CSV table of C-alpha atoms in Angstrom, one decimal:
chain,number,residue,atom,x,y,z
X,1,ASP,CA,34.3,91.4,-72.2
X,2,ILE,CA,35.7,89.7,-75.3
X,3,VAL,CA,33.0,89.2,-77.8
X,4,MET,CA,33.2,86.0,-79.9
X,5,THR,CA,31.4,86.0,-83.2
X,6,GLN,CA,31.0,83.0,-85.3
X,7,PHE,CA,30.3,82.8,-89.0
X,8,PRO,CA,28.0,81.5,-90.4
X,9,ASP,CA,25.1,80.9,-87.9
X,10,SER,CA,24.2,77.8,-89.8
X,11,LEU,CA,25.8,75.7,-92.5
X,12,ALA,CA,24.8,72.8,-94.8
X,13,VAL,CA,27.5,70.7,-96.3
X,14,SER,CA,27.3,67.5,-98.4
X,15,LEU,CA,28.7,64.3,-96.9
X,16,GLY,CA,32.4,63.9,-97.7
X,17,GLU,CA,32.8,67.6,-98.3
X,18,ARG,CA,34.7,70.1,-96.2
X,19,ALA,CA,33.0,72.3,-93.6
X,20,THR,CA,34.6,75.5,-92.3
X,21,ILE,CA,33.4,77.6,-89.4
X,22,ASP,CA,34.9,80.9,-88.6
X,23,CYS,CA,35.3,82.6,-85.2
X,24,LYS,CA,36.3,86.2,-84.6
X,25,SER,CA,37.2,87.7,-81.3
X,26,SER,CA,36.7,91.4,-80.5
X,27,GLN,CA,40.3,91.5,-79.2
X,28,GLY,CA,43.3,89.3,-79.6
X,29,VAL,CA,43.6,86.1,-77.6
X,30,PHE,CA,47.2,85.5,-78.3
X,31,HIS,CA,49.5,85.6,-75.3
X,32,SER,CA,53.0,86.5,-76.2
X,33,SER,CA,54.4,85.2,-72.9
X,34,THR,CA,53.2,81.6,-73.7
X,35,ASN,CA,53.2,82.0,-77.5
X,36,ARG,CA,49.7,80.5,-77.5
X,37,ASN,CA,46.2,81.4,-78.7
X,38,TYR,CA,43.7,81.0,-75.9
X,39,LEU,CA,40.9,79.6,-78.0
X,40,ALA,CA,39.0,76.3,-77.9
X,41,TRP,CA,36.3,74.6,-80.0
X,42,TYR,CA,33.4,72.4,-78.8
X,43,GLN,CA,30.9,70.2,-80.5
X,44,GLN,CA,27.4,69.8,-79.0
X,45,LYS,CA,24.9,67.3,-80.2
X,46,PRO,CA,21.2,67.4,-79.2
X,47,GLY,CA,20.6,66.4,-75.6
X,48,GLN,CA,24.3,66.2,-74.8
X,49,PRO,CA,26.8,68.4,-73.1
X,50,PRO,CA,29.5,70.1,-75.2
X,51,LYS,CA,32.5,68.0,-76.1
X,52,LEU,CA,36.0,69.6,-76.4
X,53,LEU,CA,37.5,69.2,-79.8
X,54,ILE,CA,40.4,71.7,-80.0
X,55,TYR,CA,42.3,73.8,-77.5
X,56,TRP,CA,45.2,76.3,-77.9
X,57,ALA,CA,43.4,77.0,-81.2
X,58,SER,CA,44.9,74.0,-83.0
X,59,THR,CA,45.6,71.2,-80.6
X,60,ARG,CA,43.2,68.3,-81.1
X,61,GLN,CA,41.9,66.7,-77.9
X,62,LEU,CA,42.7,63.0,-77.5
X,63,GLY,CA,40.2,60.8,-79.2
X,64,VAL,CA,38.9,63.5,-81.6
X,65,PRO,CA,39.1,62.3,-85.2
X,66,ASP,CA,41.8,63.9,-87.3
X,67,ARG,CA,39.3,65.2,-89.8
X,68,PHE,CA,38.8,68.0,-87.2
X,69,SER,CA,41.4,70.8,-87.3
X,70,GLY,CA,41.7,74.3,-85.9
X,71,SER,CA,43.7,77.2,-87.2
X,72,GLY,CA,44.2,80.9,-86.9
X,73,SER,CA,45.8,83.4,-84.6
X,74,GLY,CA,45.2,86.7,-82.9
X,75,THR,CA,41.5,87.5,-83.6
X,76,ASP,CA,40.6,85.2,-86.5
X,77,PHE,CA,40.1,81.4,-86.1
X,78,THR,CA,38.7,78.5,-88.2
X,79,LEU,CA,37.4,75.1,-87.4
X,80,THR,CA,37.7,72.8,-90.4
X,81,ILE,CA,36.0,69.4,-90.8
X,82,ARG,CA,37.6,67.6,-93.6
X,83,SER,CA,35.2,65.1,-95.3
X,84,LEU,CA,32.0,65.6,-93.3
X,85,GLN,CA,30.4,62.5,-91.7
X,86,ALA,CA,26.8,62.1,-90.7
X,87,GLU,CA,27.8,62.0,-87.0
X,88,ASP,CA,29.3,65.5,-87.3
X,89,VAL,CA,25.8,67.1,-87.4
X,90,ALA,CA,25.9,69.3,-84.3
X,91,LEU,CA,26.3,72.8,-82.9
X,92,TYR,CA,29.8,74.1,-82.8
X,93,TYR,CA,31.1,76.8,-80.4
X,94,CYS,CA,34.3,78.6,-80.1
X,95,GLN,CA,35.5,79.9,-76.7
X,96,GLN,CA,38.2,82.3,-75.5
X,97,TYR,CA,40.0,81.7,-72.3
X,98,TYR,CA,42.4,84.6,-72.7
X,99,ALA,CA,40.6,86.9,-70.3
X,100,SER,CA,37.9,86.7,-67.7
X,101,PRO,CA,35.0,86.4,-68.1
X,102,ILE,CA,35.4,83.4,-70.4
X,103,THR,CA,33.1,83.9,-73.4
X,104,PHE,CA,31.7,81.7,-76.1
X,105,GLY,CA,30.6,82.3,-79.6
X,106,GLN,CA,26.9,82.2,-80.4
X,107,GLY,CA,27.2,78.8,-82.0
X,108,THR,CA,27.1,77.5,-85.6
X,109,ARG,CA,24.6,74.8,-86.6
X,110,LEU,CA,26.1,72.3,-89.0
X,111,GLU,CA,23.7,70.1,-91.1
X,112,ILE,CA,23.9,67.7,-94.0
X,113,LYS,CA,23.0,69.1,-97.4
N,1,GLN,CA,37.5,57.1,-66.1
N,2,VAL,CA,37.1,60.8,-65.4
N,3,GLN,CA,33.4,61.5,-64.8
N,4,LEU,CA,31.3,64.4,-63.6
N,5,VAL,CA,27.8,63.3,-62.6
N,6,GLN,CA,25.2,65.9,-61.9
N,7,SER,CA,22.0,65.8,-59.9
N,8,GLY,CA,18.6,65.4,-61.6
N,9,SER,CA,16.2,67.9,-63.0
N,10,GLU,CA,14.4,70.4,-60.8
N,11,LEU,CA,11.1,72.2,-61.0
N,12,LYS,CA,10.9,75.2,-58.8
N,13,LYS,CA,8.6,78.2,-58.3
N,14,PRO,CA,9.8,81.8,-58.6
N,15,GLY,CA,11.4,83.0,-55.5
N,16,ALA,CA,12.5,79.5,-54.4
N,17,SER,CA,16.1,78.3,-54.3
N,18,VAL,CA,17.9,75.3,-55.8
N,19,LYS,CA,21.1,73.4,-55.2
N,20,ILE,CA,22.7,71.4,-58.0
N,21,SER,CA,25.4,68.9,-57.3
N,22,CYS,CA,28.3,67.7,-59.5
N,23,LYS,CA,30.0,64.6,-58.3
N,24,ALA,CA,33.6,64.0,-59.6
N,25,SER,CA,35.3,60.7,-59.9
N,26,GLY,CA,38.2,59.1,-61.6
N,27,TYR,CA,40.8,61.7,-60.8
N,28,THR,CA,42.3,63.7,-57.9
N,29,PHE,CA,39.6,66.2,-57.1
N,30,SER,CA,41.8,68.9,-55.7
N,31,ASN,CA,44.0,69.1,-58.7
N,32,TYR,CA,41.4,70.4,-61.2
N,33,ALA,CA,39.2,73.5,-60.9
N,34,LEU,CA,35.5,73.1,-61.7
N,35,ASN,CA,33.6,75.6,-63.8
N,36,TRP,CA,29.9,76.1,-64.3
N,37,VAL,CA,28.2,77.0,-67.5
N,38,ARG,CA,24.5,77.9,-68.2
N,39,GLN,CA,22.6,77.2,-71.4
N,40,ALA,CA,19.1,78.7,-71.6
N,41,PRO,CA,16.6,76.8,-73.8
N,42,GLY,CA,17.7,77.0,-77.4
N,43,GLN,CA,20.5,79.4,-76.5
N,44,GLY,CA,24.3,79.4,-76.4
N,45,LEU,CA,26.7,78.9,-73.5
N,46,GLU,CA,27.3,81.3,-70.7
N,47,TRP,CA,30.2,80.9,-68.3
N,48,MET,CA,29.1,81.4,-64.7
N,49,GLY,CA,32.3,81.1,-62.8
N,50,TRP,CA,34.7,78.6,-61.3
N,51,ILE,CA,35.7,77.2,-58.0
N,52,ASN,CA,39.2,76.3,-56.8
N,53,THR,CA,38.9,72.8,-55.6
N,54,ASN,CA,42.1,73.1,-53.5
N,55,THR,CA,41.1,76.3,-51.5
N,56,GLY,CA,37.3,76.3,-52.1
N,57,ILE,CA,37.5,79.9,-53.2
N,58,PRO,CA,34.9,80.7,-56.0
N,59,THR,CA,35.2,83.3,-58.7
N,60,TYR,CA,32.0,84.5,-60.5
N,61,ALA,CA,31.4,86.1,-63.9
N,62,PRO,CA,30.0,89.6,-63.3
N,63,VAL,CA,26.6,88.6,-64.6
N,64,PHE,CA,26.4,85.8,-61.9
N,65,THR,CA,27.2,87.7,-58.7
N,66,GLY,CA,24.7,87.9,-55.9
N,67,ARG,CA,22.2,85.1,-56.3
N,68,PHE,CA,24.6,82.4,-57.3
N,69,VAL,CA,26.9,80.5,-54.9
N,70,LEU,CA,29.5,77.9,-55.7
N,71,SER,CA,30.7,75.6,-53.0
N,72,LEU,CA,32.4,72.3,-52.4
N,73,ASP,CA,32.3,69.2,-50.2
N,74,SER,CA,35.8,67.8,-50.9
N,75,SER,CA,35.2,64.9,-48.6
N,76,ILE,CA,32.8,63.5,-51.2
N,77,THR,CA,34.4,65.1,-54.2
N,78,THR,CA,31.3,67.1,-55.0
N,79,ALA,CA,30.8,70.7,-56.1
N,80,TYR,CA,27.6,72.6,-55.8
N,81,LEU,CA,25.8,75.5,-57.5
N,82,HIS,CA,23.2,77.2,-55.3
N,83,ILE,CA,20.8,79.6,-56.9
N,84,ASN,CA,18.7,81.8,-54.7
N,85,THR,CA,15.5,83.8,-55.4
N,86,LEU,CA,14.9,81.9,-58.7
N,87,ARG,CA,13.4,83.8,-61.6
N,88,ALA,CA,11.7,82.5,-64.8
N,89,ASP,CA,14.8,83.5,-66.8
N,90,ASP,CA,17.0,81.1,-64.6
N,91,THR,CA,15.3,78.3,-66.5
N,92,ALA,CA,18.2,76.6,-68.2
N,93,ILE,CA,20.5,73.6,-68.3
N,94,TYR,CA,23.4,74.0,-65.9
N,95,TYR,CA,26.7,72.2,-66.6
N,96,CYS,CA,29.7,71.7,-64.5
N,97,ALA,CA,33.0,71.2,-66.3
N,98,ARG,CA,36.6,70.4,-65.4
N,99,GLU,CA,39.5,72.6,-66.5
N,100,PRO,CA,43.1,71.4,-66.7
N,101,PRO,CA,45.7,72.4,-64.1
N,102,GLY,CA,47.6,75.6,-64.6
N,103,GLY,CA,44.7,77.9,-65.4
N,104,SER,CA,44.1,77.0,-69.0
N,105,ASN,CA,40.4,77.4,-69.0
N,106,TRP,CA,39.2,74.9,-71.6
N,107,PHE,CA,36.6,72.4,-70.3
N,108,ASP,CA,36.8,68.7,-70.4
N,109,PRO,CA,34.9,66.7,-69.5
N,110,TRP,CA,31.5,68.2,-68.8
N,111,GLY,CA,28.7,66.9,-66.6
N,112,GLN,CA,25.6,65.7,-68.3
N,113,GLY,CA,23.8,68.8,-67.3
N,114,THR,CA,20.9,69.6,-64.8
N,115,LEU,CA,17.7,71.2,-66.2
N,116,VAL,CA,16.2,73.7,-63.8
N,117,THR,CA,12.7,74.9,-64.7
N,118,VAL,CA,11.3,77.9,-62.9
N,119,SER,CA,7.6,78.2,-63.3
N,120,SER,CA,4.6,79.1,-61.2
């Protein structure tokens, strides 16, 4: 199985500042035949299901604010939240869909400093 | 709008079984596979498997073979997760989630989740 590891486990950032969450996969999730990284990011607020933010490592889902961006390739990926808002307090998960079984990172808790 | 609405919370005794439903609406049911994801209390996300809504054929993550059964009733655009011989460690929120056509397995949207509590 591909193991997804997120860094850090928790993070406190001041309002208006940048938040970055890293995700590392135990093997590459880039598929040369499609030239894509099979990596998604989700946001989960308390009592709610996860919400898709980013797929193909850097494609923002429709309706997701442009302060959210994804980057990286191969085994190393980053979710960046530019100018943190109060409503961004949540758990964030990365997910690989390169190989079965699909696996998620352990989650990163983002709080306001 | 695209929606997945799941059945309500369940309280079961160890050894019992449970069937959770996921009603899809707002799109052509057979065009999008449905996945199931488990989230134990205070824990992360575990992918359980998916079901092809065109053929009805399920695929399970290795950890979820045996006691877990995915099925469909396409006539009412509903998918089901059946868990047999429940154990205390099956206590979790179970989500259904749609994936886009073509086998790209990101999930959007998700159902609201069904809490299953297994306790004597």
